[in-house]
Structures are given as structure tokens and as C-alpha cells.
Short mmCIF file of C-alpha atoms in Angstrom, two decimals:
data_model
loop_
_atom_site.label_atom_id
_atom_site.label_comp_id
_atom_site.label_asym_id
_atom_site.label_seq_id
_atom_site.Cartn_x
_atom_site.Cartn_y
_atom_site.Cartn_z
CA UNK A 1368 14.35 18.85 -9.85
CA UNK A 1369 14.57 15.56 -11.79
CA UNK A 1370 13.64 17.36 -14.72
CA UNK A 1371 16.92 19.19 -14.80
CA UNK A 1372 18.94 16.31 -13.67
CA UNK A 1373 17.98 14.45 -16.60
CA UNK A 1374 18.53 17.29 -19.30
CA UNK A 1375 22.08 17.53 -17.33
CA UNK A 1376 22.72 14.00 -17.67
CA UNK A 1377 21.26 13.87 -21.28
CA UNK A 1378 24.04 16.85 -21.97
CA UNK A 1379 26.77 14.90 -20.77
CA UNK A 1380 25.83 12.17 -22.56
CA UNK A 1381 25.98 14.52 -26.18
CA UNK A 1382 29.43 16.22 -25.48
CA UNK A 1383 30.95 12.64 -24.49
CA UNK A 1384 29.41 11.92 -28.08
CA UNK A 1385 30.90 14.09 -29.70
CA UNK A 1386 34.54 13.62 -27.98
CA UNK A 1387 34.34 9.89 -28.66
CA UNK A 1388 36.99 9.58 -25.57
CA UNK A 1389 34.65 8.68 -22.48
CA UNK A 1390 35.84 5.56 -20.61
CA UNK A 1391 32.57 2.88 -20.57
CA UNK A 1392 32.15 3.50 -16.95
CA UNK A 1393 31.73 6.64 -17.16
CA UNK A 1394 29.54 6.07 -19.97
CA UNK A 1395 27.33 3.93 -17.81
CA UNK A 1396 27.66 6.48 -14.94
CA UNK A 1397 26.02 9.21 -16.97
CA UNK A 1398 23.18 6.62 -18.57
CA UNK A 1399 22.25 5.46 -14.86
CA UNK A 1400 21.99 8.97 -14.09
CA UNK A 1401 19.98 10.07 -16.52
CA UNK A 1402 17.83 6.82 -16.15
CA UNK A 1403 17.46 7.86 -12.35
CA UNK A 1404 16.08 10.78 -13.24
CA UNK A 1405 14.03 10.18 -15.97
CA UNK A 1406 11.87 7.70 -14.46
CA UNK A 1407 11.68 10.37 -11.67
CA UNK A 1408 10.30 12.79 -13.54
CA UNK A 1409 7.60 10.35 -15.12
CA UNK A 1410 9.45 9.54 -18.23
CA UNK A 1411 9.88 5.78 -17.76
CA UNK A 1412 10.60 4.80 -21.46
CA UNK A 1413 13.36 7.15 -22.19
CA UNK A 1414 15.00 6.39 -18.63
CA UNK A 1415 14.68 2.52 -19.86
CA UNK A 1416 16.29 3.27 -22.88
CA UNK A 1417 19.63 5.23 -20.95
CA UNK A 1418 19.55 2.16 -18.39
CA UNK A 1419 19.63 -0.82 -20.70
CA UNK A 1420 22.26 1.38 -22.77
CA UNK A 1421 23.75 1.52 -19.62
CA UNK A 1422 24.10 -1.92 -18.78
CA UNK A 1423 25.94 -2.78 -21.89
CA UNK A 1424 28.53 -0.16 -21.03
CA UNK A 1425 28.93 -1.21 -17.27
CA UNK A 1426 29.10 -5.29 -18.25
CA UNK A 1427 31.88 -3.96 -21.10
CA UNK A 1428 33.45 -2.28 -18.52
CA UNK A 1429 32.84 -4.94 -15.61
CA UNK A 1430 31.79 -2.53 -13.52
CA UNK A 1431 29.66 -4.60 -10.73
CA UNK A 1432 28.85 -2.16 -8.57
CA UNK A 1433 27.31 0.16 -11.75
CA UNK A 1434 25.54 -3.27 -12.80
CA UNK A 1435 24.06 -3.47 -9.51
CA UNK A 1436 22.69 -0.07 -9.35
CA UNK A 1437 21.51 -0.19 -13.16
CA UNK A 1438 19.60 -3.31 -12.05
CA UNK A 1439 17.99 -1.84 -9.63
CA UNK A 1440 16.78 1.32 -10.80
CA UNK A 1441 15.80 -0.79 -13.89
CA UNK A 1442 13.49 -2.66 -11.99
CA UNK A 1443 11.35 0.45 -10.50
CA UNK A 1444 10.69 1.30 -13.99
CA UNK A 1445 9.18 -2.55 -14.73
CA UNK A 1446 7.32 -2.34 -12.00
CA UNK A 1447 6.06 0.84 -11.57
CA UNK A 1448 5.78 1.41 -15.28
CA UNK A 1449 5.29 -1.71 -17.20
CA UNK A 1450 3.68 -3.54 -13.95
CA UNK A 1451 5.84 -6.71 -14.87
CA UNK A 1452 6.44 -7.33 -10.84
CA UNK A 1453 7.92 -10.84 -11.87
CA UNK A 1454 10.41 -9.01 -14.16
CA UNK A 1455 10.95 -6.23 -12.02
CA UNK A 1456 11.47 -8.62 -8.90
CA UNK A 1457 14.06 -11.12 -11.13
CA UNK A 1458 16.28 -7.58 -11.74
CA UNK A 1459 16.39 -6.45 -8.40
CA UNK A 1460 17.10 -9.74 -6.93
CA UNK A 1461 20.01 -10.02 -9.30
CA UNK A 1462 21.27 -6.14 -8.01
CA UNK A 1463 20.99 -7.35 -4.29
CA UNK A 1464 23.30 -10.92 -5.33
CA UNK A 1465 25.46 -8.59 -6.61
CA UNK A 1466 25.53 -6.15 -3.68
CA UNK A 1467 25.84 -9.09 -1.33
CA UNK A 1468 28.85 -10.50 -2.82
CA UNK A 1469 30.46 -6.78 -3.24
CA UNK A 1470 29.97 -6.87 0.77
CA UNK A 1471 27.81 -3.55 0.28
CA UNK A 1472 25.16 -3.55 2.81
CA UNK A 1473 23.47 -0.16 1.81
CA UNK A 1474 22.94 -1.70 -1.18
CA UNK A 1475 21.75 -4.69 0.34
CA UNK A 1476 18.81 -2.01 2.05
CA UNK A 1477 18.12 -0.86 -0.86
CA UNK A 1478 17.28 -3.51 -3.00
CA UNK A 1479 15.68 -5.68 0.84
CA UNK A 1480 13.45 -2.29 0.37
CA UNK A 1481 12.40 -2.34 -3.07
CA UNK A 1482 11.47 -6.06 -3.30
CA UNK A 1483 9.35 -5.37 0.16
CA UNK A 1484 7.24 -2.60 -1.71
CA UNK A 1485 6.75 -5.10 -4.64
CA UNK A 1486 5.47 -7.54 -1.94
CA UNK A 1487 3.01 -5.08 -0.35
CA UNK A 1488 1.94 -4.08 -3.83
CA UNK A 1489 1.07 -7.70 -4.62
CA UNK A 1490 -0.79 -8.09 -0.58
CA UNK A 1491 2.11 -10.42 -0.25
CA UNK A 1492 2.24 -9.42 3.61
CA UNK A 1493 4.10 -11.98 5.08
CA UNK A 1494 7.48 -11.73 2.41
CA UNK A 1495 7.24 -8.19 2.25
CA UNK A 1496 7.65 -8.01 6.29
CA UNK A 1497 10.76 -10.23 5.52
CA UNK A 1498 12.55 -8.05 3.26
CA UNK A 1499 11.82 -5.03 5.26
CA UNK A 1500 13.25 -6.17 8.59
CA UNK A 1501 16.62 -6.70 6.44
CA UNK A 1502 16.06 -3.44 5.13
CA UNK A 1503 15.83 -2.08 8.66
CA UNK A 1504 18.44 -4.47 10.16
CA UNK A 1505 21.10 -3.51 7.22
CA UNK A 1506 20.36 0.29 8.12
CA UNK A 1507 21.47 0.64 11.60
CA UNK A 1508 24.49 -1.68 10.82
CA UNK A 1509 25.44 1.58 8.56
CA UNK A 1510 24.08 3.78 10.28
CA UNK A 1511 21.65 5.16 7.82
CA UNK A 1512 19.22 7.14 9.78
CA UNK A 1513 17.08 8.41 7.26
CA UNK A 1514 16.36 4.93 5.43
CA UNK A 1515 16.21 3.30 8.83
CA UNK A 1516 13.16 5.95 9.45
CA UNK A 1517 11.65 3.97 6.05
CA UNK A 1518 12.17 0.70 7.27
CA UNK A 1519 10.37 1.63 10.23
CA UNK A 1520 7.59 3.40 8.27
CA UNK A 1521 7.13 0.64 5.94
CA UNK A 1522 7.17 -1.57 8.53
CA UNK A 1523 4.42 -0.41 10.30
CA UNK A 1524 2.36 -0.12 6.84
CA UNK A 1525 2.58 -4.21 6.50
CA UNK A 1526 1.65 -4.62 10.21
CA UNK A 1527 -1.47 -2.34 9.96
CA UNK A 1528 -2.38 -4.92 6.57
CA UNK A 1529 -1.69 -7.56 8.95
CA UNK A 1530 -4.12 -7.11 11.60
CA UNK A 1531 -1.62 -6.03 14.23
CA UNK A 1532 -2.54 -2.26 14.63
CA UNK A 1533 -1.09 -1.76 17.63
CA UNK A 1534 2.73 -2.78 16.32
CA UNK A 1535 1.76 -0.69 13.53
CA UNK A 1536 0.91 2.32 15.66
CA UNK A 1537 4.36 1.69 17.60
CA UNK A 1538 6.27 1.33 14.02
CA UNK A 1539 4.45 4.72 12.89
CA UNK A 1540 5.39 6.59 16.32
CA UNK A 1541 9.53 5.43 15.79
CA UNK A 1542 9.07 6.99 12.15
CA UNK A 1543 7.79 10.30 13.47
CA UNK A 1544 10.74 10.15 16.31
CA UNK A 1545 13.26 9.65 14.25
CA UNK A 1546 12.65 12.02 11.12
CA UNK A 1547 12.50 14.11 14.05
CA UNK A 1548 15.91 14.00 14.63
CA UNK A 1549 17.06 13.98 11.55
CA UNK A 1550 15.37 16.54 10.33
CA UNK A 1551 13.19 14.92 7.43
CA UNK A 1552 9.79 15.01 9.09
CA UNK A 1553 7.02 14.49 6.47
CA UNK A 1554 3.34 13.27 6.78
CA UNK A 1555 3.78 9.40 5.83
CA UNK A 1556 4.42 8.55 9.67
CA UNK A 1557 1.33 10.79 10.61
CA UNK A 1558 -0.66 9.01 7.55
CA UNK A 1559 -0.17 5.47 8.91
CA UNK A 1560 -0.57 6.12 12.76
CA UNK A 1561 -3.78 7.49 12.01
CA UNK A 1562 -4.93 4.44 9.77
CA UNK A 1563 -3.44 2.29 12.70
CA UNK A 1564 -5.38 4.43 15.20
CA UNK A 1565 -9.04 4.18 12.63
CA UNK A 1566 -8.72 0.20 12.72
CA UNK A 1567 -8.58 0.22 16.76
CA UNK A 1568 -11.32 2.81 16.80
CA UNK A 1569 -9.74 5.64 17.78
CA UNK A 1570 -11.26 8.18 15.59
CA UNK A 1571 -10.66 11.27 17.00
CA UNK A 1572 -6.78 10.34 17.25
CA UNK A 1573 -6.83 9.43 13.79
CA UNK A 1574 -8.68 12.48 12.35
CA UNK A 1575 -5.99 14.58 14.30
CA UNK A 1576 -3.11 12.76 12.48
CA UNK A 1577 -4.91 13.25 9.48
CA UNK A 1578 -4.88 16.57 9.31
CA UNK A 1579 -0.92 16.91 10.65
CA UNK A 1580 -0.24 14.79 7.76
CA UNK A 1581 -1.60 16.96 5.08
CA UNK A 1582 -0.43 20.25 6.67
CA UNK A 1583 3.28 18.19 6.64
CA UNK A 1584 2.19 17.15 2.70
CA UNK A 1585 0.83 20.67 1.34
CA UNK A 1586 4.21 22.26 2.96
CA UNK A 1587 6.45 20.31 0.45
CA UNK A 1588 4.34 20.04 -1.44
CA UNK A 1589 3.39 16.85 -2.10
CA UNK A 1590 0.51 16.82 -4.05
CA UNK A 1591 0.81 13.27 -5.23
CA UNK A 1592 -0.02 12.35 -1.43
CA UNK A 1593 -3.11 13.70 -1.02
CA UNK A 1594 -5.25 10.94 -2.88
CA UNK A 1595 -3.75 8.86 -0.30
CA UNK A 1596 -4.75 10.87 2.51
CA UNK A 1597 -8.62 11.79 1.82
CA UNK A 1598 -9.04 8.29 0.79
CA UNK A 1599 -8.04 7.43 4.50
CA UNK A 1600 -10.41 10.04 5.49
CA UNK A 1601 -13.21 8.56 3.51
CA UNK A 1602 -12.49 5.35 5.23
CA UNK A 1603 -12.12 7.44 8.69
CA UNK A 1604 -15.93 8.57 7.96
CA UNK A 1605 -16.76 5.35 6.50
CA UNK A 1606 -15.96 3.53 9.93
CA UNK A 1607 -17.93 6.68 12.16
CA UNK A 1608 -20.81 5.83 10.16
CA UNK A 1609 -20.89 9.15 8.01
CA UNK A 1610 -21.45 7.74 4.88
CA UNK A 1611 -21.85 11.81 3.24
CA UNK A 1612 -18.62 12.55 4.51
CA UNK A 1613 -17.03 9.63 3.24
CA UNK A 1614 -18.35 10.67 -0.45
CA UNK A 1615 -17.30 14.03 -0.01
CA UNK A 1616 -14.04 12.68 0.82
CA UNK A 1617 -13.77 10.01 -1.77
CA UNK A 1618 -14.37 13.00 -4.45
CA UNK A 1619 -11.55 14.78 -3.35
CA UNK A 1620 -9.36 11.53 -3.41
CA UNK A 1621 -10.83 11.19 -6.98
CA UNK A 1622 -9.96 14.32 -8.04
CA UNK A 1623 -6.01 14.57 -7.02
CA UNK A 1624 -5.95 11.61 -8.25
CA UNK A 1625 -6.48 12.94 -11.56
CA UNK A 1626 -4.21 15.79 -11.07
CA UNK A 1627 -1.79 14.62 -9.42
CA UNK A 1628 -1.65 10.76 -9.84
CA UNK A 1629 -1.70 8.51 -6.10
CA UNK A 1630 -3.47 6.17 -5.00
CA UNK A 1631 -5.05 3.14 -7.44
CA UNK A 1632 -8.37 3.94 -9.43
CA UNK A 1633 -9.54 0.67 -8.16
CA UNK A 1634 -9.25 1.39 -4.74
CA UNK A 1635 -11.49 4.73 -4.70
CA UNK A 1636 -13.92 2.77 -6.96
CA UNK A 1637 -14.34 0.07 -4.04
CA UNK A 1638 -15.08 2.75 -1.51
CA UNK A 1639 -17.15 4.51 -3.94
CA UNK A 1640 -19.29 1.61 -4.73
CA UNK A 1641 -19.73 0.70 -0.90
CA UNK A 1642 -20.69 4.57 0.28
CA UNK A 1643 -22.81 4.70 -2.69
CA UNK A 1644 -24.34 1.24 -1.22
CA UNK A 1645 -25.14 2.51 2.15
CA UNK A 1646 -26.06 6.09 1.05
CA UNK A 1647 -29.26 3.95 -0.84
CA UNK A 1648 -28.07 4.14 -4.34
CA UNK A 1649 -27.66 0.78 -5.86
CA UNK A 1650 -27.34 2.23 -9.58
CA UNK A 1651 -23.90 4.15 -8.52
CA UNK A 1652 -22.84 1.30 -6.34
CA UNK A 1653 -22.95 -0.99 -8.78
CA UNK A 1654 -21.20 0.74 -11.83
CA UNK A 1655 -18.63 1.78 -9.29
CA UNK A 1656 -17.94 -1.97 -7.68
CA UNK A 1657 -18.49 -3.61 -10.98
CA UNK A 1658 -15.32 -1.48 -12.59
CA UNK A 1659 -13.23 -2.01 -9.58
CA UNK A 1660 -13.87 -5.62 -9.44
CA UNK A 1661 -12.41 -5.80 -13.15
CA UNK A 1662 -9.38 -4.17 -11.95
CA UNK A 1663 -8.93 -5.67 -8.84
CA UNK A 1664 -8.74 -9.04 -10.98
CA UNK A 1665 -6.08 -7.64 -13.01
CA UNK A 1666 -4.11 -6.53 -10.24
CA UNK A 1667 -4.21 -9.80 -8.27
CA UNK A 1668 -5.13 -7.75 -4.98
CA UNK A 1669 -7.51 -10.45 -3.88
CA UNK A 1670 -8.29 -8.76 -0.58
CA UNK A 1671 -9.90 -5.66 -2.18
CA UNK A 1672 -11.38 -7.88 -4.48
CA UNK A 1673 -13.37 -10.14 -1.44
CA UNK A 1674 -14.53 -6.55 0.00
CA UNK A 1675 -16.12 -5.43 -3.75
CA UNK A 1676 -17.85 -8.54 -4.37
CA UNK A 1677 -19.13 -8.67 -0.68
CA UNK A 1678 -20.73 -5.26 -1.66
CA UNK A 1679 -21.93 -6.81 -5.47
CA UNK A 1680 -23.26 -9.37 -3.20
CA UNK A 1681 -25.13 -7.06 -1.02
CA UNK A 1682 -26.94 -5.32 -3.98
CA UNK A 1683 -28.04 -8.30 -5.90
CA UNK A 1684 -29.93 -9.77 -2.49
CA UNK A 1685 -31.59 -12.86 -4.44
CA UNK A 1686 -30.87 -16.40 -4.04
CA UNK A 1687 -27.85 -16.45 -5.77
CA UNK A 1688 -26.20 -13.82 -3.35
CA UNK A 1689 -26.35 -16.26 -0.61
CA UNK A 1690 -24.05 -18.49 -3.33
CA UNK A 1691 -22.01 -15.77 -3.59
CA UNK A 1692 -21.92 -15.30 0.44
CA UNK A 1693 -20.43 -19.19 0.70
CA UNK A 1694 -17.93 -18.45 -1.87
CA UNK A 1695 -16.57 -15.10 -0.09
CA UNK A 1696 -16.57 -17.06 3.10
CA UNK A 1697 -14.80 -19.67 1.84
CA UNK A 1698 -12.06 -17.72 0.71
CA UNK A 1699 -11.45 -16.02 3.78
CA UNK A 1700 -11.16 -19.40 5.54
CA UNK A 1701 -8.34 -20.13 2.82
CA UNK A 1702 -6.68 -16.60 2.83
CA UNK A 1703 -7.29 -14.93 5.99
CA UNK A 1704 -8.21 -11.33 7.13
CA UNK A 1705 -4.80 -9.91 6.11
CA UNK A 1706 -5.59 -6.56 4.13
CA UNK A 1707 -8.97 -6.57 4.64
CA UNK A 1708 -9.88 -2.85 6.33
CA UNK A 1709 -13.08 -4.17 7.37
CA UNK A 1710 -12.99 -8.10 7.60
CA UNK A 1711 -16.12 -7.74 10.02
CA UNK A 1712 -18.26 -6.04 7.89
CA UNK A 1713 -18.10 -8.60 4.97
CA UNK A 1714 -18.72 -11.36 7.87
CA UNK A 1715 -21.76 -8.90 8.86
CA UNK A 1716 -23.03 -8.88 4.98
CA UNK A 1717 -22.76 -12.49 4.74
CA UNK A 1718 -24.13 -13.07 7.76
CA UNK A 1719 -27.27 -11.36 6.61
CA UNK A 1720 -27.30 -12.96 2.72
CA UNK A 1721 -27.08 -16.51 4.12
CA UNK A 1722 -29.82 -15.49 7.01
CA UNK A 1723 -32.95 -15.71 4.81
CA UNK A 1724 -31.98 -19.07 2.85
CA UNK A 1725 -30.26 -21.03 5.70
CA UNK A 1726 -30.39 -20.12 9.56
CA UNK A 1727 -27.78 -22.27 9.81
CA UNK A 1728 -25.40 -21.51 7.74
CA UNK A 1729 -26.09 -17.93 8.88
CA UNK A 1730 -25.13 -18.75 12.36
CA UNK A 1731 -22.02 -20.57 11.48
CA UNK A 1732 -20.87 -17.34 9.93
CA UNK A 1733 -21.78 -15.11 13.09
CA UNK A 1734 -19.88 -17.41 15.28
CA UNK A 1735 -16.78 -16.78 12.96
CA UNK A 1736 -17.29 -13.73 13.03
CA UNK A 1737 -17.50 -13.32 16.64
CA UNK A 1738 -13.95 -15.38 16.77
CA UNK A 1739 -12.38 -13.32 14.46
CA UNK A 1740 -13.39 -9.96 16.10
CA UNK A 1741 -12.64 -12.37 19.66
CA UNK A 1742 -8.86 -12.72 18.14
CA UNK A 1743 -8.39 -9.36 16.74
CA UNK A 1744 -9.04 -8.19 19.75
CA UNK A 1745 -7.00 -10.33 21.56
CA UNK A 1746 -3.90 -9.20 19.58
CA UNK A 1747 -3.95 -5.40 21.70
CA UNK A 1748 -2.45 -5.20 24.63
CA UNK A 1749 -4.70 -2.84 26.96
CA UNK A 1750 -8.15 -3.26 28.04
CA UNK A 1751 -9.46 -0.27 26.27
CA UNK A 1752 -8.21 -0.64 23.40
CA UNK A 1753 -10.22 -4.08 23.00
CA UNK A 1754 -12.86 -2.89 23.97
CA UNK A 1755 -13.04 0.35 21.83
CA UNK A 1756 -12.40 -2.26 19.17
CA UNK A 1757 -14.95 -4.18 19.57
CA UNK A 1758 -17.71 -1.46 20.04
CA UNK A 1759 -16.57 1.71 18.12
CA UNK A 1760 -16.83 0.60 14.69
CA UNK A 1761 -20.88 -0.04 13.69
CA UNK A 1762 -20.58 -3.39 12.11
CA UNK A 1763 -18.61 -4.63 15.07
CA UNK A 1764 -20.67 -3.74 18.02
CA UNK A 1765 -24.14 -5.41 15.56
CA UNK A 1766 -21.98 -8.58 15.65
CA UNK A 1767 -21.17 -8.35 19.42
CA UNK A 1768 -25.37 -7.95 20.03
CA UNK A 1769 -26.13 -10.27 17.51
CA UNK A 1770 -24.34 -13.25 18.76
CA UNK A 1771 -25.20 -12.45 22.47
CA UNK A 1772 -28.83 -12.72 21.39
#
């Protein structure tokens, strides 16, 4: 009820007005609260303006441990509001200096937490699993069972973007345990098992965490969530092959979107764009991968932009598109797989642009290909689970054939 919070805090704030006797830090305390809820309740520049009042009050006062906080909650807003990460990340970093020399280690979570979720935001994989095994180390030396399930969630999130799905799955599985236990079970751990489960293959796992995740959603209600969820599904349907089903699905993402805010525009336009591709129409494809390909350049998320200009690529099959292929290929040699949902698929696609124009080149790319998928598989543990890897999803088991022939 962050609404209500904030016309509380906003009323405390008037009488102390009026009595002109409220110590600073108490001043502060009532700004930070209102901030807290204001951005909360979606109204990021009037919770700036009560935080950076705030600050002045707690710095008169030399109130560190109010600084700290102010900080922190300041730097949600930048991010999540004014998308200035590299502001956002300079005022949390200052919070968790100050937490660290205050000897507060909840703190310390907090802010290890916040700058992890700027680092997946950015597909900064590799510092963002960093900060989050701080988070979860500086949990259980509180004892803070409920962030500690976070940690764990998060956790597994940056593993499944790092091509280890099987850690993810484990991460996921800990979540569900221990919200469990402490009684704040919700649909994120379902939500990420079965996107950890859909990268192995296991589909019918997946679909059934799926739907436990938006029954867990819809009950507290969550609304926000479900963009998140039926754009899994689309990718779910995607991955069986059911490229109607993935629309369908990708509609519904669209629309809470719109109603209820989620998941980034640019990411539904990607999967849009490549459904629309394989459905046969190239006009809806295009408009869809073109806009996302704008955004994913302002966003920085270069991994989503390799997968829409793979499927730009796919549409424009002329000469230049093998061009285009070389490029794509040589930026996966610099950056990696991490955060692609689908690296074999644009090795597939490339495969077949460079095929016509240079047989060579063309097998070059299988044979990576065939490594990569070789090494993914290689990072699960059992038997099956490599080899339902390697044959379940479509573009996967063409790769296996193609580079036995």
C-alpha cells in the first residue's frame, strides 16, 4: 500500500512544517520514507525530490546510517527511472562504503544486491554473479532468510544467462525450498526453474513450472509478472517448434505489458520479429526486428541485439547477408554465448547465409557450432540431460545431422 505510505509520510512531513521543531534526522527519516514509497508506487520524481531533500537533512545532521539508506534508495530511482546505471551504480556504491565502514552487513546485502541487478540489466554476467554471492554470503552471516531466498533466486537467474542451466535449475530449486519455510512462496523460483529446464530441453517440466508460477502470481496478484511469464512461454513454444503458439503467447506478453508494465518492449519485439520470421511473414518480421534493434542499441544489451540482427540477416538473404553473417560471427568469437537463449540457432542461420557464397566459410561455422553445442553440453552432469540437449531443441539436432553428414 505504497500509495498510503507515501500520503502518511507526506503528512508528517506538513505537521513537522508547521511545528518548525523536528530534529534534522527525523526530518530525513520522514523524506526517506516518503521517497521509499513514492518510487514504489511509480512516482519516481516526487520520491527524488523527498530523497535529495533528504540527504541535506541527514549530512546536516551526520546521520551515516540515514545517508547510506538515502543513497541507496536514490539510486533505484536513477536507474530504474532515469536509466543513468553509471549514476545510479556511483550512489549505491557510495551507500555500501558507508555500510561497510558502519560494520552493517545487511546493508552490505542490500546494496551487493542492487548493484548485481544493475549488472544483469546491463548482461554484465560475470560482475553481477560477484555481487550476488556477497549478497548471499552477507545473508546467512545475519541470518536473513528471506533475502538469502533472493540471493539464491537471483543467483540462479545469472547462471541460466550464463550457459550453466543446470546450477541454475539447482539455484531455482533452493529458492522454492526455502520460501517454503519461510513462508514467502511466490512464482519467481517456479519462473526461472522452468526457463532453466526450456534451455536443457525439458519442455514438459518447464511448461509445468510455468503454469505453478502464474497460479503463485495471479494469487497476489502480481500482475506486473505476467509479461514476464508468457514471454517465457512464447520462448517455451518457440523452442517445441510451435511457432502459432509462440505468437499467441507473445500477444499476451504484449498486452500486460501495456497494462501492467514488465518485461522490456524490446525484448517481445525480438521474439515477435523471429515468430513472425518462421511463421512466413517477412513484412511483420521486419518492422518488428527493425524497432527492437533500435532499442536494443540504446540499451547496450548486445546479446539480444546479435539474436535480432541474425533474424534481419535471415530476411534480407542477398549477398550482403552473408557480410552480415561474418560480422555476427565475429562477435560471438569476441563476446561469447552468455545471454544468448538460442546461441545455436544464430550459428544455424549463419551457417546457412554463408553456405551459398562460401562452402567454406560455411563449414567453419558448423564446426563451431558443433563445439559450442559439444561444450554446452559438456557443462551437465547426467547423460540424459546432454543428450536431450543436444536433440530436443530443432536447430540443435539440424546441427548434430548436419555436421555428421
Amino acid at each position: 500500500r505504497y500509495q498510503e505510505g507515501l500520503a502518511a509520510a507526506e503528512s508528517g512531513i506538513t505537521l513537522a512544517a508547521s511545528a518548525a521543531s523536528l530534529p534534522p534526522a527525523s526530518g530525513a527519516e520522514l523524506r526517506l520514507r516518503a521517497g521509499d514509497n513514492g518510487w514504489r508506487a511509480g512516482q519516481y520524481p516526487l520520491a527524488q525530490h523527498h530523497l535529495q531533500t533528504g540527504l541535506e537533512l541527514a549530512l546536516a545532521a551526520n546521520e551515516q546510517r540515514l545517508v547510506a539508506r538515502i543513497r541507496y534508495c536514490w539510486g533505484i530511482t536513477v536507474a530504474y527511472h532515469d536509466r543513468d546505471y553509471a549514476r545510479a551504480e556511483g550512489l549505491v556504491r557510495e551507500a555500501l562504503a558507508l555500510w561497510a565502514a558502519l560494520a552493517d552487513p545487511q546493508g552490505e546485502a542490500l546494496a551487493n544486491n542492487l548493484l548485481g541487478l544493475f549488472c544483469y540489466d546491463q548482461a554484465r554476467w560475470e560482475e553481477g554473479l560477484a555481487f550476488q554471492q556477497q549478497h548471499l554470503a552477507q545473508c546467512r552471516l545475519v541470518g536473513d532468510r528471506i533475502n538469502e531466498s533472493n540471493a539464491l533466486n537471483n543467483l540462479g537467474n545469472l547462471y541460466t544467462k550464463l550457459g550453466w542451466p543446470e546450477k541454475a535449475a539447482a539455484h531455482f530449486q533452493a529458492t522454492i525450498d526455502l520460501r517454503q519455510t519461510t513462508g514467502t512462496l511466490d512464482g519467481t523460483g517456479f519462473l526461472g526453474l522452468g526457463n532453466a529446464q526450456r534451455v536443457m530441453g525439458q519442455f514438459a517440466a518447464a511448461a509445468r513450472n510455468y503454469d505453478r508460477a502464474q497460479d503463485l502470481f495471479l494469487s497476489r496478484n502480481w500482475l506486473y509478472t505476467l509479461s514476464f511469464l508468457h514471454l517465457s512461454q512464447a520462448c517455451l513454444d518457440f523452442a517445441r517448434g510451435d511457432y502459432q503458439a509462440a505468437l499467441e503467447a507473445v500477444k499476451l506478453a504484449e498486452g500486460n505489458r501495456q497494462q501492467h508494465g514488465g518485461v522490456a518492449a524490446a525484448q517481445i519485439l525480438t521474439w515477435r520479429g523471429w515468430i513472425l520470421l518462421l511463421l512466413g511473414e517477412p513484412a511483420g518480421a521486419h518492422q518488428a526486428l527493425t524497432a527492437a534493434e533500435t532499442q536494443h542499441r540504446q540499451s547496450g544489451d548486445q546479446s539480444l541485439l546479435l539474436f535480432t540482427q541474425t533474424g534481419l540477416a535471415r530476411l534480407a538473404q542477398d549477398s550482403a547477408a552473408a557480410g552480415t553473417a561474418r560480422l555476427i560471427l565475429a562477435q560471438l568469437a569476441a563476446q561469447g554465448t552468455d545471454g544468448l537463449d538460442y546461441p545455436g540457432l544464430v550459428y544455424w542461420t549463419c551457417y546457412n547465409l554463408l553456405q551459398p557464397h562460401n562452402p567454406d566459410e560455411a563449414s567453419a561455422c558448423l564446426a563451431t557450432a558443433h563445439a559450442w553445442l559439444s561444450a554446452a553440453a559438456g557443462r551437465l552432469s547426467k547423460p540424459d540431460l546432454q543428450a536431450t540437449f543436444l536433440t530436443q531443441l530443432p536447430c540443435h539436432a539440424l546441427i548434430q545431422e548436419q555436421f555428421a553428414r
